[in-house]
JSON list of C-alpha atoms in Angstrom, two decimals:
[
{"chain": "A", "resi": 1, "resn": "MET", "atom": "CA", "xyz": [37.74, -17.15, 74.48]},
{"chain": "A", "resi": 2, "resn": "THR", "atom": "CA", "xyz": [35.99, -18.68, 71.65]},
{"chain": "A", "resi": 3, "resn": "ALA", "atom": "CA", "xyz": [34.08, -21.91, 72.91]},
{"chain": "A", "resi": 4, "resn": "THR", "atom": "CA", "xyz": [31.33, -22.97, 75.19]},
{"chain": "A", "resi": 5, "resn": "ALA", "atom": "CA", "xyz": [32.83, -20.58, 77.69]},
{"chain": "A", "resi": 6, "resn": "ALA", "atom": "CA", "xyz": [29.67, -18.48, 77.17]},
{"chain": "A", "resi": 7, "resn": "ASP", "atom": "CA", "xyz": [28.02, -21.10, 79.31]},
{"chain": "A", "resi": 8, "resn": "GLY", "atom": "CA", "xyz": [30.42, -20.74, 82.06]},
{"chain": "A", "resi": 9, "resn": "PRO", "atom": "CA", "xyz": [34.23, -22.15, 82.50]},
{"chain": "A", "resi": 10, "resn": "LEU", "atom": "CA", "xyz": [35.10, -25.14, 80.39]},
{"chain": "A", "resi": 11, "resn": "THR", "atom": "CA", "xyz": [35.06, -28.34, 81.91]},
{"chain": "A", "resi": 12, "resn": "PRO", "atom": "CA", "xyz": [38.26, -30.68, 81.82]},
{"chain": "A", "resi": 13, "resn": "ARG", "atom": "CA", "xyz": [36.80, -32.77, 79.09]},
{"chain": "A", "resi": 14, "resn": "GLN", "atom": "CA", "xyz": [35.74, -29.63, 77.13]},
{"chain": "A", "resi": 15, "resn": "ALA", "atom": "CA", "xyz": [39.16, -27.95, 77.66]},
{"chain": "A", "resi": 16, "resn": "GLU", "atom": "CA", "xyz": [40.77, -31.21, 76.38]},
{"chain": "A", "resi": 17, "resn": "ARG", "atom": "CA", "xyz": [38.34, -31.47, 73.16]},
{"chain": "A", "resi": 18, "resn": "ARG", "atom": "CA", "xyz": [39.11, -27.73, 72.53]},
{"chain": "A", "resi": 19, "resn": "ARG", "atom": "CA", "xyz": [43.04, -28.68, 72.62]},
{"chain": "A", "resi": 20, "resn": "GLY", "atom": "CA", "xyz": [42.33, -31.40, 70.17]},
{"chain": "A", "resi": 21, "resn": "ILE", "atom": "CA", "xyz": [40.51, -29.13, 67.82]},
{"chain": "A", "resi": 22, "resn": "LEU", "atom": "CA", "xyz": [43.49, -26.72, 67.89]},
{"chain": "A", "resi": 23, "resn": "ARG", "atom": "CA", "xyz": [45.93, -29.56, 67.28]},
{"chain": "A", "resi": 24, "resn": "SER", "atom": "CA", "xyz": [44.01, -30.67, 64.23]},
{"chain": "A", "resi": 25, "resn": "ALA", "atom": "CA", "xyz": [44.03, -27.20, 62.88]},
{"chain": "A", "resi": 26, "resn": "THR", "atom": "CA", "xyz": [47.58, -26.52, 63.37]},
{"chain": "A", "resi": 27, "resn": "ALA", "atom": "CA", "xyz": [48.46, -30.03, 61.76]},
{"chain": "A", "resi": 28, "resn": "LEU", "atom": "CA", "xyz": [46.25, -28.98, 58.64]},
{"chain": "A", "resi": 29, "resn": "ALA", "atom": "CA", "xyz": [47.65, -25.42, 58.41]},
{"chain": "A", "resi": 30, "resn": "ALA", "atom": "CA", "xyz": [51.54, -26.64, 58.73]},
{"chain": "A", "resi": 31, "resn": "ARG", "atom": "CA", "xyz": [50.75, -28.88, 55.92]},
{"chain": "A", "resi": 32, "resn": "GLY", "atom": "CA", "xyz": [48.83, -26.93, 53.47]},
{"chain": "A", "resi": 33, "resn": "GLY", "atom": "CA", "xyz": [48.28, -23.27, 54.58]},
{"chain": "A", "resi": 34, "resn": "TYR", "atom": "CA", "xyz": [45.11, -21.27, 55.21]},
{"chain": "A", "resi": 35, "resn": "GLU", "atom": "CA", "xyz": [43.15, -23.02, 52.30]},
{"chain": "A", "resi": 36, "resn": "ALA", "atom": "CA", "xyz": [43.85, -26.40, 53.85]},
{"chain": "A", "resi": 37, "resn": "VAL", "atom": "CA", "xyz": [42.01, -25.86, 56.97]},
{"chain": "A", "resi": 38, "resn": "GLN", "atom": "CA", "xyz": [38.68, -27.01, 56.25]},
{"chain": "A", "resi": 39, "resn": "MET", "atom": "CA", "xyz": [36.26, -27.33, 59.22]},
{"chain": "A", "resi": 40, "resn": "ARG", "atom": "CA", "xyz": [34.99, -30.67, 58.29]},
{"chain": "A", "resi": 41, "resn": "GLU", "atom": "CA", "xyz": [38.58, -32.10, 58.29]},
{"chain": "A", "resi": 42, "resn": "VAL", "atom": "CA", "xyz": [39.29, -30.44, 61.40]},
{"chain": "A", "resi": 43, "resn": "ALA", "atom": "CA", "xyz": [36.24, -31.99, 63.04]},
{"chain": "A", "resi": 44, "resn": "GLU", "atom": "CA", "xyz": [37.49, -35.42, 61.67]},
{"chain": "A", "resi": 45, "resn": "GLY", "atom": "CA", "xyz": [41.34, -34.97, 62.79]},
{"chain": "A", "resi": 46, "resn": "ALA", "atom": "CA", "xyz": [39.79, -34.12, 66.36]},
{"chain": "A", "resi": 47, "resn": "GLN", "atom": "CA", "xyz": [37.31, -36.74, 66.37]},
{"chain": "A", "resi": 48, "resn": "VAL", "atom": "CA", "xyz": [34.37, -34.53, 67.05]},
{"chain": "A", "resi": 49, "resn": "ALA", "atom": "CA", "xyz": [31.12, -33.85, 65.41]},
{"chain": "A", "resi": 50, "resn": "LEU", "atom": "CA", "xyz": [31.06, -30.78, 62.91]},
{"chain": "A", "resi": 51, "resn": "GLY", "atom": "CA", "xyz": [28.25, -29.20, 64.93]},
{"chain": "A", "resi": 52, "resn": "THR", "atom": "CA", "xyz": [30.44, -29.54, 68.24]},
{"chain": "A", "resi": 53, "resn": "LEU", "atom": "CA", "xyz": [33.50, -28.02, 66.45]},
{"chain": "A", "resi": 54, "resn": "TYR", "atom": "CA", "xyz": [31.23, -24.88, 65.41]},
{"chain": "A", "resi": 55, "resn": "ARG", "atom": "CA", "xyz": [30.07, -24.47, 68.97]},
{"chain": "A", "resi": 56, "resn": "TYR", "atom": "CA", "xyz": [33.60, -23.88, 70.16]},
{"chain": "A", "resi": 57, "resn": "PHE", "atom": "CA", "xyz": [34.60, -22.06, 66.91]},
{"chain": "A", "resi": 58, "resn": "PRO", "atom": "CA", "xyz": [32.10, -20.37, 64.78]},
{"chain": "A", "resi": 59, "resn": "SER", "atom": "CA", "xyz": [34.38, -20.15, 61.77]},
{"chain": "A", "resi": 60, "resn": "LYS", "atom": "CA", "xyz": [37.85, -20.76, 60.38]},
{"chain": "A", "resi": 61, "resn": "VAL", "atom": "CA", "xyz": [38.93, -17.33, 61.05]},
{"chain": "A", "resi": 62, "resn": "HIS", "atom": "CA", "xyz": [37.92, -17.86, 64.82]},
{"chain": "A", "resi": 63, "resn": "LEU", "atom": "CA", "xyz": [39.79, -21.08, 64.92]},
{"chain": "A", "resi": 64, "resn": "LEU", "atom": "CA", "xyz": [42.94, -19.93, 63.12]},
{"chain": "A", "resi": 65, "resn": "VAL", "atom": "CA", "xyz": [43.32, -16.86, 65.46]},
{"chain": "A", "resi": 66, "resn": "ALA", "atom": "CA", "xyz": [42.99, -18.96, 68.48]},
{"chain": "A", "resi": 67, "resn": "VAL", "atom": "CA", "xyz": [45.80, -21.31, 66.91]},
{"chain": "A", "resi": 68, "resn": "MET", "atom": "CA", "xyz": [47.85, -18.13, 66.78]},
{"chain": "A", "resi": 69, "resn": "ARG", "atom": "CA", "xyz": [47.34, -17.19, 70.40]},
{"chain": "A", "resi": 70, "resn": "GLU", "atom": "CA", "xyz": [48.05, -20.76, 71.26]},
{"chain": "A", "resi": 71, "resn": "GLN", "atom": "CA", "xyz": [51.30, -20.24, 69.45]},
{"chain": "A", "resi": 72, "resn": "LEU", "atom": "CA", "xyz": [52.26, -17.23, 70.96]},
{"chain": "A", "resi": 73, "resn": "GLU", "atom": "CA", "xyz": [51.64, -18.69, 74.47]},
{"chain": "A", "resi": 74, "resn": "ARG", "atom": "CA", "xyz": [54.06, -21.36, 73.58]},
{"chain": "A", "resi": 75, "resn": "LEU", "atom": "CA", "xyz": [56.76, -18.62, 72.70]},
{"chain": "A", "resi": 76, "resn": "ARG", "atom": "CA", "xyz": [56.09, -16.49, 75.72]},
{"chain": "A", "resi": 77, "resn": "GLU", "atom": "CA", "xyz": [56.98, -20.00, 77.61]},
{"chain": "A", "resi": 78, "resn": "GLN", "atom": "CA", "xyz": [60.08, -20.34, 75.83]},
{"chain": "A", "resi": 79, "resn": "VAL", "atom": "CA", "xyz": [61.09, -16.78, 76.63]},
{"chain": "A", "resi": 80, "resn": "ARG", "atom": "CA", "xyz": [60.30, -17.49, 80.32]},
{"chain": "A", "resi": 81, "resn": "ARG", "atom": "CA", "xyz": [62.62, -20.63, 80.27]},
{"chain": "A", "resi": 82, "resn": "HIS", "atom": "CA", "xyz": [65.42, -19.21, 78.05]},
{"chain": "A", "resi": 83, "resn": "PRO", "atom": "CA", "xyz": [65.23, -15.43, 78.94]},
{"chain": "A", "resi": 84, "resn": "PRO", "atom": "CA", "xyz": [67.39, -13.13, 76.45]},
{"chain": "A", "resi": 85, "resn": "THR", "atom": "CA", "xyz": [70.58, -11.87, 77.65]},
{"chain": "A", "resi": 86, "resn": "GLY", "atom": "CA", "xyz": [70.82, -8.60, 76.29]},
{"chain": "A", "resi": 87, "resn": "PRO", "atom": "CA", "xyz": [72.38, -5.76, 78.21]},
{"chain": "A", "resi": 88, "resn": "ASP", "atom": "CA", "xyz": [69.27, -3.50, 77.98]},
{"chain": "A", "resi": 89, "resn": "PRO", "atom": "CA", "xyz": [65.45, -3.93, 77.42]},
{"chain": "A", "resi": 90, "resn": "ALA", "atom": "CA", "xyz": [65.55, -2.96, 73.66]},
{"chain": "A", "resi": 91, "resn": "SER", "atom": "CA", "xyz": [68.28, -5.58, 72.83]},
{"chain": "A", "resi": 92, "resn": "ARG", "atom": "CA", "xyz": [66.53, -8.32, 74.82]},
{"chain": "A", "resi": 93, "resn": "VAL", "atom": "CA", "xyz": [63.16, -7.61, 73.13]},
{"chain": "A", "resi": 94, "resn": "ALA", "atom": "CA", "xyz": [64.67, -7.45, 69.73]},
{"chain": "A", "resi": 95, "resn": "GLU", "atom": "CA", "xyz": [66.49, -10.89, 70.60]},
{"chain": "A", "resi": 96, "resn": "ALA", "atom": "CA", "xyz": [63.45, -12.35, 71.80]},
{"chain": "A", "resi": 97, "resn": "LEU", "atom": "CA", "xyz": [61.20, -11.23, 68.92]},
{"chain": "A", "resi": 98, "resn": "THR", "atom": "CA", "xyz": [63.88, -12.48, 66.38]},
{"chain": "A", "resi": 99, "resn": "ALA", "atom": "CA", "xyz": [64.02, -15.83, 67.92]},
{"chain": "A", "resi": 100, "resn": "ALA", "atom": "CA", "xyz": [60.12, -16.06, 67.74]},
{"chain": "A", "resi": 101, "resn": "PHE", "atom": "CA", "xyz": [60.10, -15.02, 64.11]},
{"chain": "A", "resi": 102, "resn": "HIS", "atom": "CA", "xyz": [62.53, -17.72, 63.26]},
{"chain": "A", "resi": 103, "resn": "ALA", "atom": "CA", "xyz": [60.37, -20.16, 65.20]},
{"chain": "A", "resi": 104, "resn": "LEU", "atom": "CA", "xyz": [57.32, -19.41, 62.92]},
{"chain": "A", "resi": 105, "resn": "GLN", "atom": "CA", "xyz": [59.88, -19.40, 59.98]},
{"chain": "A", "resi": 106, "resn": "ARG", "atom": "CA", "xyz": [60.23, -23.10, 60.32]},
{"chain": "A", "resi": 107, "resn": "GLU", "atom": "CA", "xyz": [56.47, -23.45, 59.80]},
{"chain": "A", "resi": 108, "resn": "PRO", "atom": "CA", "xyz": [55.91, -20.91, 57.17]},
{"chain": "A", "resi": 109, "resn": "ARG", "atom": "CA", "xyz": [52.51, -22.58, 56.08]},
{"chain": "A", "resi": 110, "resn": "LEU", "atom": "CA", "xyz": [51.39, -22.39, 59.51]},
{"chain": "A", "resi": 111, "resn": "ALA", "atom": "CA", "xyz": [52.43, -18.78, 59.86]},
{"chain": "A", "resi": 112, "resn": "GLU", "atom": "CA", "xyz": [50.82, -17.84, 56.73]},
{"chain": "A", "resi": 113, "resn": "ALA", "atom": "CA", "xyz": [47.49, -19.30, 57.81]},
{"chain": "A", "resi": 114, "resn": "MET", "atom": "CA", "xyz": [47.42, -17.50, 61.16]},
{"chain": "A", "resi": 115, "resn": "VAL", "atom": "CA", "xyz": [48.41, -14.15, 60.00]},
{"chain": "A", "resi": 116, "resn": "ARG", "atom": "CA", "xyz": [45.82, -14.35, 56.99]},
{"chain": "A", "resi": 117, "resn": "ALA", "atom": "CA", "xyz": [43.20, -15.28, 59.61]},
{"chain": "A", "resi": 118, "resn": "LEU", "atom": "CA", "xyz": [44.12, -12.33, 61.75]},
{"chain": "A", "resi": 119, "resn": "SER", "atom": "CA", "xyz": [43.92, -9.92, 58.68]},
{"chain": "A", "resi": 120, "resn": "PHE", "atom": "CA", "xyz": [40.44, -11.28, 57.68]},
{"chain": "A", "resi": 121, "resn": "ALA", "atom": "CA", "xyz": [39.01, -10.87, 61.24]},
{"chain": "A", "resi": 122, "resn": "ASP", "atom": "CA", "xyz": [36.12, -8.65, 61.68]},
{"chain": "A", "resi": 123, "resn": "ARG", "atom": "CA", "xyz": [34.41, -7.52, 64.82]},
{"chain": "A", "resi": 124, "resn": "SER", "atom": "CA", "xyz": [32.85, -10.87, 65.54]},
{"chain": "A", "resi": 125, "resn": "VAL", "atom": "CA", "xyz": [36.40, -12.11, 66.17]},
{"chain": "A", "resi": 126, "resn": "GLY", "atom": "CA", "xyz": [37.42, -9.17, 68.36]},
{"chain": "A", "resi": 127, "resn": "THR", "atom": "CA", "xyz": [37.77, -11.18, 71.67]},
{"chain": "A", "resi": 128, "resn": "GLU", "atom": "CA", "xyz": [40.31, -13.58, 69.95]},
{"chain": "A", "resi": 129, "resn": "VAL", "atom": "CA", "xyz": [42.26, -10.78, 68.21]},
{"chain": "A", "resi": 130, "resn": "ASP", "atom": "CA", "xyz": [42.54, -8.97, 71.56]},
{"chain": "A", "resi": 131, "resn": "GLU", "atom": "CA", "xyz": [43.82, -12.07, 73.14]},
{"chain": "A", "resi": 132, "resn": "VAL", "atom": "CA", "xyz": [46.49, -12.27, 70.23]},
{"chain": "A", "resi": 133, "resn": "ALA", "atom": "CA", "xyz": [47.61, -8.79, 71.14]},
{"chain": "A", "resi": 134, "resn": "GLN", "atom": "CA", "xyz": [47.66, -9.58, 74.88]},
{"chain": "A", "resi": 135, "resn": "ALA", "atom": "CA", "xyz": [49.84, -12.49, 74.24]},
{"chain": "A", "resi": 136, "resn": "THR", "atom": "CA", "xyz": [52.18, -10.71, 71.99]},
{"chain": "A", "resi": 137, "resn": "GLY", "atom": "CA", "xyz": [52.34, -8.02, 74.50]},
{"chain": "A", "resi": 138, "resn": "ALA", "atom": "CA", "xyz": [53.11, -10.50, 77.22]},
{"chain": "A", "resi": 139, "resn": "ILE", "atom": "CA", "xyz": [55.97, -11.77, 75.11]},
{"chain": "A", "resi": 140, "resn": "VAL", "atom": "CA", "xyz": [57.31, -8.23, 74.73]},
{"chain": "A", "resi": 141, "resn": "LEU", "atom": "CA", "xyz": [57.15, -7.37, 78.43]},
{"chain": "A", "resi": 142, "resn": "ALA", "atom": "CA", "xyz": [58.53, -10.66, 79.73]},
{"chain": "A", "resi": 143, "resn": "ALA", "atom": "CA", "xyz": [61.77, -10.25, 77.24]},
{"chain": "A", "resi": 144, "resn": "ALA", "atom": "CA", "xyz": [62.15, -6.53, 78.37]},
{"chain": "A", "resi": 145, "resn": "ARG", "atom": "CA", "xyz": [62.48, -7.33, 81.93]},
{"chain": "A", "resi": 146, "resn": "LEU", "atom": "CA", "xyz": [61.91, -3.67, 82.97]},
{"chain": "A", "resi": 147, "resn": "PRO", "atom": "CA", "xyz": [63.23, -2.57, 86.50]},
{"chain": "A", "resi": 148, "resn": "GLY", "atom": "CA", "xyz": [59.63, -1.45, 87.37]},
{"chain": "A", "resi": 149, "resn": "PRO", "atom": "CA", "xyz": [56.10, -1.29, 86.17]},
{"chain": "A", "resi": 150, "resn": "PRO", "atom": "CA", "xyz": [56.18, 0.15, 82.50]},
{"chain": "A", "resi": 151, "resn": "THR", "atom": "CA", "xyz": [55.42, 3.93, 82.33]},
{"chain": "A", "resi": 152, "resn": "ALA", "atom": "CA", "xyz": [52.87, 5.25, 79.96]},
{"chain": "A", "resi": 153, "resn": "ASP", "atom": "CA", "xyz": [55.61, 5.88, 77.24]},
{"chain": "A", "resi": 154, "resn": "GLN", "atom": "CA", "xyz": [56.99, 2.32, 77.53]},
{"chain": "A", "resi": 155, "resn": "GLN", "atom": "CA", "xyz": [53.65, 0.81, 77.37]},
{"chain": "A", "resi": 156, "resn": "ALA", "atom": "CA", "xyz": [52.95, 2.70, 74.16]},
{"chain": "A", "resi": 157, "resn": "ALA", "atom": "CA", "xyz": [56.40, 1.57, 72.90]},
{"chain": "A", "resi": 158, "resn": "LEU", "atom": "CA", "xyz": [55.47, -2.01, 73.65]},
{"chain": "A", "resi": 159, "resn": "ARG", "atom": "CA", "xyz": [52.40, -1.89, 71.74]},
{"chain": "A", "resi": 160, "resn": "VAL", "atom": "CA", "xyz": [54.30, -0.35, 68.87]},
{"chain": "A", "resi": 161, "resn": "VAL", "atom": "CA", "xyz": [56.87, -3.04, 68.96]},
{"chain": "A", "resi": 162, "resn": "GLY", "atom": "CA", "xyz": [53.89, -5.65, 69.01]},
{"chain": "A", "resi": 163, "resn": "HIS", "atom": "CA", "xyz": [52.46, -4.24, 66.12]},
{"chain": "A", "resi": 164, "resn": "THR", "atom": "CA", "xyz": [55.73, -4.08, 64.05]},
{"chain": "A", "resi": 165, "resn": "TRP", "atom": "CA", "xyz": [56.08, -7.80, 64.70]},
{"chain": "A", "resi": 166, "resn": "HIS", "atom": "CA", "xyz": [52.92, -8.57, 63.17]},
{"chain": "A", "resi": 167, "resn": "ALA", "atom": "CA", "xyz": [53.44, -6.38, 60.45]},
{"chain": "A", "resi": 168, "resn": "THR", "atom": "CA", "xyz": [56.86, -7.88, 59.63]},
{"chain": "A", "resi": 169, "resn": "LEU", "atom": "CA", "xyz": [55.14, -11.24, 59.52]},
{"chain": "A", "resi": 170, "resn": "LEU", "atom": "CA", "xyz": [52.75, -9.98, 56.99]},
{"chain": "A", "resi": 171, "resn": "VAL", "atom": "CA", "xyz": [55.23, -8.17, 54.52]},
{"chain": "A", "resi": 172, "resn": "TRP", "atom": "CA", "xyz": [57.67, -11.33, 54.96]},
{"chain": "A", "resi": 173, "resn": "LEU", "atom": "CA", "xyz": [55.11, -13.96, 54.09]},
{"chain": "A", "resi": 174, "resn": "SER", "atom": "CA", "xyz": [53.93, -11.83, 51.28]},
{"chain": "A", "resi": 175, "resn": "GLY", "atom": "CA", "xyz": [57.47, -11.65, 50.03]},
{"chain": "A", "resi": 176, "resn": "ARG", "atom": "CA", "xyz": [57.69, -7.86, 50.18]},
{"chain": "A", "resi": 177, "resn": "ALA", "atom": "CA", "xyz": [60.60, -8.04, 52.86]},
{"chain": "A", "resi": 178, "resn": "SER", "atom": "CA", "xyz": [63.74, -9.97, 53.32]},
{"chain": "A", "resi": 179, "resn": "LEU", "atom": "CA", "xyz": [64.82, -11.63, 56.65]},
{"chain": "A", "resi": 180, "resn": "ALA", "atom": "CA", "xyz": [67.37, -9.06, 56.98]},
{"chain": "A", "resi": 181, "resn": "GLU", "atom": "CA", "xyz": [64.83, -6.32, 56.72]},
{"chain": "A", "resi": 182, "resn": "VAL", "atom": "CA", "xyz": [62.57, -8.18, 59.05]},
{"chain": "A", "resi": 183, "resn": "ARG", "atom": "CA", "xyz": [65.29, -8.17, 61.58]},
{"chain": "A", "resi": 184, "resn": "ALA", "atom": "CA", "xyz": [66.41, -4.35, 61.11]},
{"chain": "A", "resi": 185, "resn": "ASP", "atom": "CA", "xyz": [62.68, -3.55, 61.45]},
{"chain": "A", "resi": 186, "resn": "LEU", "atom": "CA", "xyz": [62.48, -5.45, 64.91]},
{"chain": "A", "resi": 187, "resn": "HIS", "atom": "CA", "xyz": [65.53, -3.84, 66.32]},
{"chain": "A", "resi": 188, "resn": "THR", "atom": "CA", "xyz": [64.53, -0.32, 65.23]},
{"chain": "A", "resi": 189, "resn": "ALA", "atom": "CA", "xyz": [61.13, -0.94, 66.92]},
{"chain": "A", "resi": 190, "resn": "ALA", "atom": "CA", "xyz": [62.63, -2.23, 69.94]},
{"chain": "A", "resi": 191, "resn": "ARG", "atom": "CA", "xyz": [64.73, 0.86, 70.48]},
{"chain": "A", "resi": 192, "resn": "LEU", "atom": "CA", "xyz": [61.53, 2.75, 71.04]},
{"chain": "A", "resi": 193, "resn": "LEU", "atom": "CA", "xyz": [61.87, 1.21, 74.76]},
{"chain": "A", "resi": 194, "resn": "THR", "atom": "CA", "xyz": [65.19, 2.86, 75.26]},
{"chain": "A", "resi": 195, "resn": "LEU", "atom": "CA", "xyz": [63.87, 6.16, 73.96]},
{"chain": "A", "resi": 196, "resn": "ALA", "atom": "CA", "xyz": [60.80, 5.79, 76.26]},
{"chain": "A", "resi": 197, "resn": "GLY", "atom": "CA", "xyz": [63.29, 5.50, 79.14]},
{"chain": "A", "resi": 198, "resn": "PRO", "atom": "CA", "xyz": [62.48, 4.74, 82.71]},
{"chain": "A", "resi": 199, "resn": "ALA", "atom": "CA", "xyz": [60.01, 6.50, 84.92]},
{"chain": "A", "resi": 200, "resn": "PRO", "atom": "CA", "xyz": [61.69, 9.66, 86.29]},
{"chain": "A", "resi": 201, "resn": "ALA", "atom": "CA", "xyz": [63.18, 9.48, 89.81]},
{"chain": "A", "resi": 202, "resn": "ALA", "atom": "CA", "xyz": [60.96, 11.12, 92.43]},
{"chain": "A", "resi": 203, "resn": "ALA", "atom": "CA", "xyz": [62.25, 14.57, 93.01]},
{"chain": "A", "resi": 204, "resn": "PRO", "atom": "CA", "xyz": [64.29, 14.89, 96.49]},
{"chain": "A", "resi": 205, "resn": "ALA", "atom": "CA", "xyz": [61.99, 16.71, 99.16]},
{"chain": "A", "resi": 206, "resn": "THR", "atom": "CA", "xyz": [62.37, 20.31, 99.19]},
{"chain": "A", "resi": 207, "resn": "ALA", "atom": "CA", "xyz": [63.94, 21.75, 102.37]},
{"chain": "A", "resi": 208, "resn": "PRO", "atom": "CA", "xyz": [61.71, 23.96, 104.34]},
{"chain": "A", "resi": 209, "resn": "ALA", "atom": "CA", "xyz": [62.12, 27.54, 103.69]},
{"chain": "A", "resi": 210, "resn": "PRO", "atom": "CA", "xyz": [63.96, 29.60, 106.57]},
{"chain": "A", "resi": 211, "resn": "ALA", "atom": "CA", "xyz": [61.67, 31.10, 108.99]},
{"chain": "A", "resi": 212, "resn": "GLU", "atom": "CA", "xyz": [61.09, 34.79, 107.99]},
{"chain": "A", "resi": 213, "resn": "LEU", "atom": "CA", "xyz": [63.02, 37.42, 109.90]},
{"chain": "A", "resi": 214, "resn": "GLN", "atom": "CA", "xyz": [61.03, 39.49, 112.11]},
{"chain": "A", "resi": 215, "resn": "PRO", "atom": "CA", "xyz": [61.92, 43.26, 112.17]},
{"chain": "A", "resi": 216, "resn": "VAL", "atom": "CA", "xyz": [63.51, 44.47, 115.32]},
{"chain": "A", "resi": 217, "resn": "PRO", "atom": "CA", "xyz": [61.32, 46.99, 117.11]},
{"chain": "A", "resi": 218, "resn": "PRO", "atom": "CA", "xyz": [62.58, 50.50, 117.51]},
{"chain": "A", "resi": 219, "resn": "PRO", "atom": "CA", "xyz": [63.83, 51.49, 120.88]},
{"chain": "A", "resi": 220, "resn": "ALA", "atom": "CA", "xyz": [61.28, 53.10, 123.08]},
{"chain": "A", "resi": 221, "resn": "ALA", "atom": "CA", "xyz": [61.47, 56.81, 123.30]},
{"chain": "A", "resi": 222, "resn": "GLY", "atom": "CA", "xyz": [63.62, 58.01, 126.02]},
{"chain": "A", "resi": 223, "resn": "ALA", "atom": "CA", "xyz": [65.42, 54.79, 126.11]},
{"chain": "A", "resi": 224, "resn": "ALA", "atom": "CA", "xyz": [69.24, 55.34, 126.71]},
{"chain": "A", "resi": 225, "resn": "PRO", "atom": "CA", "xyz": [71.42, 54.32, 123.86]},
{"chain": "A", "resi": 226, "resn": "ALA", "atom": "CA", "xyz": [73.45, 51.21, 124.32]},
{"chain": "A", "resi": 227, "resn": "ALA", "atom": "CA", "xyz": [77.06, 51.24, 125.51]},
{"chain": "A", "resi": 228, "resn": "GLY", "atom": "CA", "xyz": [79.45, 51.62, 122.44]}
]
């Protein structure tokens, strides 16, 4: 997490200051998109010194990727409180991600700012990008409601679904995909969960092999034959 966490966990006061910075950045992005988020204006909106802001977030990209993580955490909470009702994991995931997409669609400038920041992120923002990926994966996993821990194939499917969701946001924001195409892509990716399938059932225990028959020894020499 970007902030003074390098010096240890945030104190309650520091955590509240960080939340204020994120609120200020979110409001600016919602009004004017990526270009409207200027660090000095963020600091003024959060009522912190500019130097303090940079100690929490070294750049605008760090800040907006953190905003995206916060938005995804809110979406995850919505999934938890209002779980999708589809009959299988694939339909539930598609339902949840479509709803999440519509939530971001209501704030297109905010969505554009967050996605642009994510696309601009370099290695210095690696921790924040990883947190966004984890938050997206948590939404997908919560929506899927798998009957048990995900298998390796299901984990791969979950990652692909998350990547698809971010990619559809990007192409929609750039005007290269319609909402109908976005929904179709999300449903197609979610079906990978069905193809991955559950973990195979444990094979039944094999019955022990019957004891090997021992050869009957021949009768002793000179022994009387058995009565017929």
